[in-house]
CSV table of C-alpha atoms in Angstrom, one decimal:
chain,number,residue,atom,x,y,z
A,693,MET,CA,0.9,6.9,10.3
A,694,GLY,CA,1.9,4.1,13.4
A,695,LEU,CA,-1.7,3.1,13.7
A,696,GLN,CA,-1.8,2.2,10.4
A,697,MET,CA,1.1,0.4,9.9
A,698,HIS,CA,0.6,-1.3,13.4
A,699,SER,CA,-3.2,-2.6,12.0
A,700,ASN,CA,-1.4,-3.4,8.8
A,701,LEU,CA,0.9,-6.0,10.5
A,702,LEU,CA,-1.9,-7.2,12.5
A,703,GLU,CA,-4.6,-8.4,9.8
A,704,THR,CA,-1.5,-9.2,7.9
A,705,THR,CA,-0.4,-12.0,10.2
A,706,MET,CA,-4.1,-12.9,11.0
A,707,LEU,CA,-5.0,-13.0,7.5
A,708,TYR,CA,-1.9,-15.7,6.8
A,709,ILE,CA,-3.2,-17.4,10.3
A,710,LEU,CA,-6.4,-18.0,9.0
A,711,CYS,CA,-5.3,-18.7,5.2
A,712,SER,CA,-2.2,-21.1,5.9
A,713,PRO,CA,-4.8,-24.3,6.1
A,714,PHE,CA,-6.1,-23.8,2.4
A,715,VAL,CA,-2.9,-22.1,0.6
A,716,ALA,CA,-1.7,-25.2,-1.1
A,717,ALA,CA,-5.2,-26.8,-2.0
A,718,THR,CA,-6.6,-23.0,-3.2
A,719,PRO,CA,-4.1,-21.1,-3.4
A,720,GLU,CA,-6.0,-18.5,-5.6
A,721,VAL,CA,-8.2,-17.4,-2.2
A,722,PHE,CA,-4.8,-16.2,-0.7
A,723,VAL,CA,-4.0,-14.4,-3.6
A,724,PHE,CA,-7.2,-12.6,-3.7
A,725,ILE,CA,-7.6,-11.6,-0.2
A,726,GLN,CA,-4.0,-10.1,-0.6
A,727,TRP,CA,-4.7,-8.3,-3.5
A,728,SER,CA,-7.8,-6.8,-1.7
A,729,LEU,CA,-5.6,-5.6,1.4
A,730,LEU,CA,-3.3,-4.2,-0.7
A,731,PHE,CA,-6.5,-2.4,-2.7
A,732,ARG,CA,-8.2,-0.9,0.3
A,733,ILE,CA,-4.7,0.2,2.1
A,734,MET,CA,-3.2,1.8,-1.3
A,735,LEU,CA,-6.9,3.1,-2.8
A,736,GLY,CA,-7.8,4.6,0.9
A,737,GLY,CA,-4.5,6.5,0.9
A,738,ALA,CA,-5.0,7.9,-2.2
A,739,VAL,CA,-8.6,9.1,-0.9
A,740,GLY,CA,-7.6,9.8,2.6
A,741,LYS,CA,-5.3,12.3,1.4
A,742,TYR,CA,-7.7,14.3,-0.7
A,743,THR,CA,-10.6,14.0,1.9
A,744,GLY,CA,-8.8,14.1,5.3
A,745,GLY,CA,-9.5,18.1,5.3
A,746,ASP,CA,-5.3,19.3,4.1
A,747,GLN,CA,-5.6,21.6,1.9
A,748,SER,CA,-1.8,21.3,0.4
A,749,TRP,CA,-2.9,17.7,-0.9
A,750,LYS,CA,-5.6,19.5,-3.2
A,751,ASP,CA,-3.4,22.0,-4.5
A,752,GLY,CA,-0.3,19.8,-5.2
A,753,THR,CA,1.7,21.3,-2.2
A,754,ALA,CA,1.8,18.2,-0.1
A,755,MET,CA,5.2,17.2,0.0
A,756,VAL,CA,6.4,21.0,0.5
A,757,TRP,CA,6.1,20.0,3.6
A,758,HIS,CA,5.8,16.6,3.5
A,759,TYR,CA,10.1,16.1,4.6
A,760,TRP,CA,10.0,18.3,7.6
A,761,THR,CA,6.2,16.9,8.9
A,762,GLN,CA,7.0,13.1,8.3
A,763,PRO,CA,8.0,10.5,11.2
A,764,LEU,CA,11.7,10.9,11.9
A,765,PRO,CA,13.3,13.2,8.8
A,766,ASN,CA,16.6,11.4,7.5
A,767,PRO,CA,19.8,13.3,6.5
A,768,LEU,CA,18.4,12.6,2.8
A,769,SER,CA,14.9,14.7,3.9
A,770,PRO,CA,16.6,18.0,4.0
A,771,ILE,CA,18.0,17.9,0.4
A,772,PHE,CA,14.7,16.6,-1.1
A,773,TYR,CA,13.0,19.6,1.0
A,774,ARG,CA,14.7,22.1,-0.9
A,775,MET,CA,13.9,20.9,-4.4
A,776,PRO,CA,11.5,23.1,-6.9
A,777,ILE,CA,8.1,23.5,-5.8
A,778,SER,CA,7.1,22.2,-9.3
A,779,ILE,CA,8.9,19.0,-8.3
A,780,HIS,CA,7.3,18.6,-5.2
A,781,LYS,CA,3.8,19.1,-6.9
A,782,ILE,CA,5.1,16.1,-9.3
A,783,GLU,CA,5.6,14.0,-6.1
A,784,THR,CA,2.2,14.9,-4.9
A,785,TYR,CA,0.3,14.1,-7.8
A,786,PHE,CA,2.2,10.6,-8.4
A,787,THR,CA,1.3,9.8,-5.1
A,788,TYR,CA,-2.3,10.1,-6.0
A,789,VAL,CA,-1.1,8.1,-9.5
A,790,SER,CA,0.8,5.4,-7.8
A,791,GLU,CA,-2.0,4.5,-5.0
A,792,GLY,CA,-4.7,4.8,-6.5
A,793,VAL,CA,-4.5,3.6,-9.9
A,794,GLY,CA,-2.3,1.0,-8.9
A,795,ALA,CA,-5.0,0.0,-6.6
A,796,ILE,CA,-7.0,-0.2,-9.2
A,797,LEU,CA,-4.7,-2.4,-11.3
A,798,CYS,CA,-4.6,-4.9,-8.6
A,799,TYR,CA,-7.2,-7.1,-10.2
A,800,THR,CA,-6.3,-6.5,-13.7
A,801,PRO,CA,-4.2,-9.6,-15.4
A,802,GLN,CA,-0.9,-10.0,-15.0
A,803,ILE,CA,0.1,-8.3,-18.6
A,804,ILE,CA,-1.4,-5.0,-16.8
A,805,ARG,CA,-1.0,-5.8,-12.9
A,806,TRP,CA,2.6,-5.5,-13.0
A,807,ILE,CA,2.1,-1.5,-13.4
A,808,SER,CA,0.6,-1.8,-10.0
A,809,TYR,CA,3.7,-3.5,-8.5
A,810,VAL,CA,6.1,-0.7,-9.9
A,811,PHE,CA,3.8,1.9,-8.7
A,812,PHE,CA,3.9,0.4,-5.3
A,813,LEU,CA,7.7,-0.5,-5.3
A,814,LEU,CA,8.6,3.5,-6.1
A,815,ILE,CA,6.3,5.1,-3.9
A,816,LEU,CA,6.8,3.0,-0.8
A,817,LEU,CA,11.1,3.4,-2.0
A,818,GLY,CA,10.5,7.0,-2.1
A,819,ILE,CA,9.4,7.9,1.0
A,820,ASN,CA,11.8,5.0,2.8
A,821,VAL,CA,14.6,6.9,0.9
A,822,THR,CA,13.7,10.2,2.5
A,823,GLY,CA,12.1,9.4,5.4
A,824,ASN,CA,11.9,6.8,8.4
A,825,TYR,CA,8.8,4.2,8.4
A,826,ALA,CA,9.7,1.7,10.3
A,827,HIS,CA,8.6,-1.8,8.7
A,828,LEU,CA,6.3,-0.1,6.6
A,829,ALA,CA,8.3,-0.8,3.4
A,830,PRO,CA,9.7,-3.8,4.2
A,831,LEU,CA,6.0,-5.0,5.1
A,832,THR,CA,4.3,-3.8,2.1
A,833,ILE,CA,6.4,-5.1,-0.2
A,834,THR,CA,6.3,-8.4,1.2
A,835,GLU,CA,2.3,-8.1,0.3
A,836,MET,CA,3.4,-7.0,-3.0
A,837,ILE,CA,4.9,-10.7,-4.0
A,838,LEU,CA,1.8,-12.1,-5.1
A,839,LEU,CA,1.0,-9.2,-7.5
A,840,LEU,CA,3.7,-10.7,-9.7
A,841,ASN,CA,3.0,-14.7,-10.7
A,842,ASP,CA,5.4,-17.6,-10.5
A,843,ASN,CA,6.4,-17.2,-14.2
A,844,VAL,CA,7.9,-13.3,-13.8
A,845,TRP,CA,9.6,-14.2,-10.7
A,846,ARG,CA,11.3,-16.8,-12.4
A,847,SER,CA,12.3,-14.4,-15.3
A,848,LEU,CA,13.3,-11.4,-12.4
A,849,ILE,CA,15.5,-14.2,-10.0
A,850,PRO,CA,18.9,-14.6,-11.9
A,851,PHE,CA,20.1,-17.3,-9.8
A,852,GLU,CA,18.5,-21.0,-10.2
A,853,PHE,CA,19.7,-22.3,-6.9
A,854,ILE,CA,17.4,-19.5,-5.3
A,855,ILE,CA,14.4,-20.6,-7.4
A,856,SER,CA,15.2,-24.1,-6.7
A,857,PHE,CA,15.1,-23.7,-2.8
A,858,LEU,CA,12.1,-21.9,-2.8
A,859,GLU,CA,10.3,-24.6,-4.8
A,860,TYR,CA,11.8,-27.0,-2.3
A,861,THR,CA,10.4,-25.5,0.6
A,862,SER,CA,7.3,-24.9,-0.4
A,863,ILE,CA,4.1,-26.6,0.8
A,864,PRO,CA,3.4,-29.2,-1.8
A,865,SER,CA,0.1,-28.5,-3.6
A,866,TYR,CA,-2.7,-31.3,-3.2
A,867,SER,CA,-6.5,-31.6,-5.0
A,868,ILE,CA,-9.4,-31.3,-2.9
A,869,ALA,CA,-13.3,-32.0,-4.3
A,870,TRP,CA,-14.6,-28.9,-6.3
A,871,PRO,CA,-17.4,-28.4,-2.9
A,872,PHE,CA,-14.5,-27.6,-0.1
A,873,LYS,CA,-12.7,-25.1,-2.6
A,874,LEU,CA,-15.6,-22.9,-2.2
A,875,LEU,CA,-15.7,-23.4,1.3
A,876,PRO,CA,-12.4,-21.0,1.9
A,877,TRP,CA,-14.1,-18.4,-0.6
A,878,ILE,CA,-17.5,-18.4,1.7
A,879,PHE,CA,-16.1,-17.9,5.0
A,880,ILE,CA,-12.6,-16.0,4.1
A,881,GLY,CA,-12.3,-14.5,0.7
A,882,LEU,CA,-15.6,-13.3,-0.4
A,883,PRO,CA,-16.0,-11.9,3.6
A,884,TYR,CA,-12.9,-10.2,4.1
A,885,PHE,CA,-13.7,-8.5,0.0
A,886,PHE,CA,-16.8,-7.3,1.3
A,887,ILE,CA,-15.9,-6.1,5.3
A,888,SER,CA,-13.2,-4.4,3.6
A,889,LEU,CA,-15.0,-1.8,1.9
A,890,VAL,CA,-16.5,-0.8,4.8
A,891,PRO,CA,-13.6,1.4,5.9
A,892,LEU,CA,-12.6,2.2,2.4
A,893,SER,CA,-16.2,3.9,1.7
A,894,ALA,CA,-15.6,6.1,4.9
A,895,THR,CA,-12.2,8.0,3.4
A,896,PHE,CA,-14.6,9.0,0.8
A,897,ARG,CA,-16.3,11.1,3.4
A,898,ASP,CA,-14.9,14.4,4.0
A,899,GLU,CA,-15.7,14.4,7.8
A,900,ASN,CA,-12.4,14.8,9.0
A,901,PRO,CA,-12.5,17.5,11.8
A,902,PHE,CA,-9.4,19.0,10.4
A,903,SER,CA,-11.5,20.1,7.5
A,904,TRP,CA,-13.0,22.9,9.6
A,905,PRO,CA,-12.5,26.2,8.4
A,906,ILE,CA,-10.7,27.0,12.3
A,907,PHE,CA,-8.1,24.3,11.5
A,908,THR,CA,-7.8,24.9,8.0
A,909,ASN,CA,-7.1,28.4,8.5
A,910,TYR,CA,-4.2,27.8,11.3
A,911,SER,CA,-3.3,24.1,11.0
A,912,THR,CA,0.3,25.1,9.2
A,913,LEU,CA,0.7,28.4,11.0
A,914,PRO,CA,3.4,26.7,13.6
A,915,LEU,CA,4.7,25.1,10.6
A,916,LYS,CA,5.2,28.1,8.6
A,917,LEU,CA,6.7,29.8,11.4
A,918,THR,CA,9.5,27.3,11.7
A,919,GLN,CA,10.9,28.6,8.1
A,920,LEU,CA,11.4,31.6,9.0
A,921,ILE,CA,13.8,30.6,12.0
């Protein structure tokens, strides 16, 4: 998880640096890249859970152990851990739905795309209220801003002076000849999208060493023993 968070932070920073000269002229390229990043992270997370070799993600009991095996459980973790198994199974399957379906809806029109935002927001708030994932939630929620367009944000932000301040501090838009608008797509947008498919496709392969029988039979044994103490 730590490696995923750090790589996400580094990748987001580099994308913002590369796209910053083109944001004002071709903001749609930056929006598309941000959607592609969320698509890969979320869909990869959903698929990776199923193909990662942990049987608990396949039988719906992953959340039974999650609150003890996550990074730095917080005071709320034991409370959620003691919930019925039926609730844990709902949490497990909701994780698949929020990450998998939410990722696919990233590329849909705004009237549908807001569902992705709600799915991602719920799953991120859930895992951070019940655990400690450092900058994972703030970073991903920041990346999610572009899932909603300006009109939606104007209706969600209640204070007019905040909107005025954001518009005042934003980069003024300018127009360029349409052939030059293709350059960010050719050299940044489309290459990034197709390159992102490479690690995403790897998550569909069940080649994780922990899926071998020797690990499948004994990987949860130490955890089960701790429950008896």
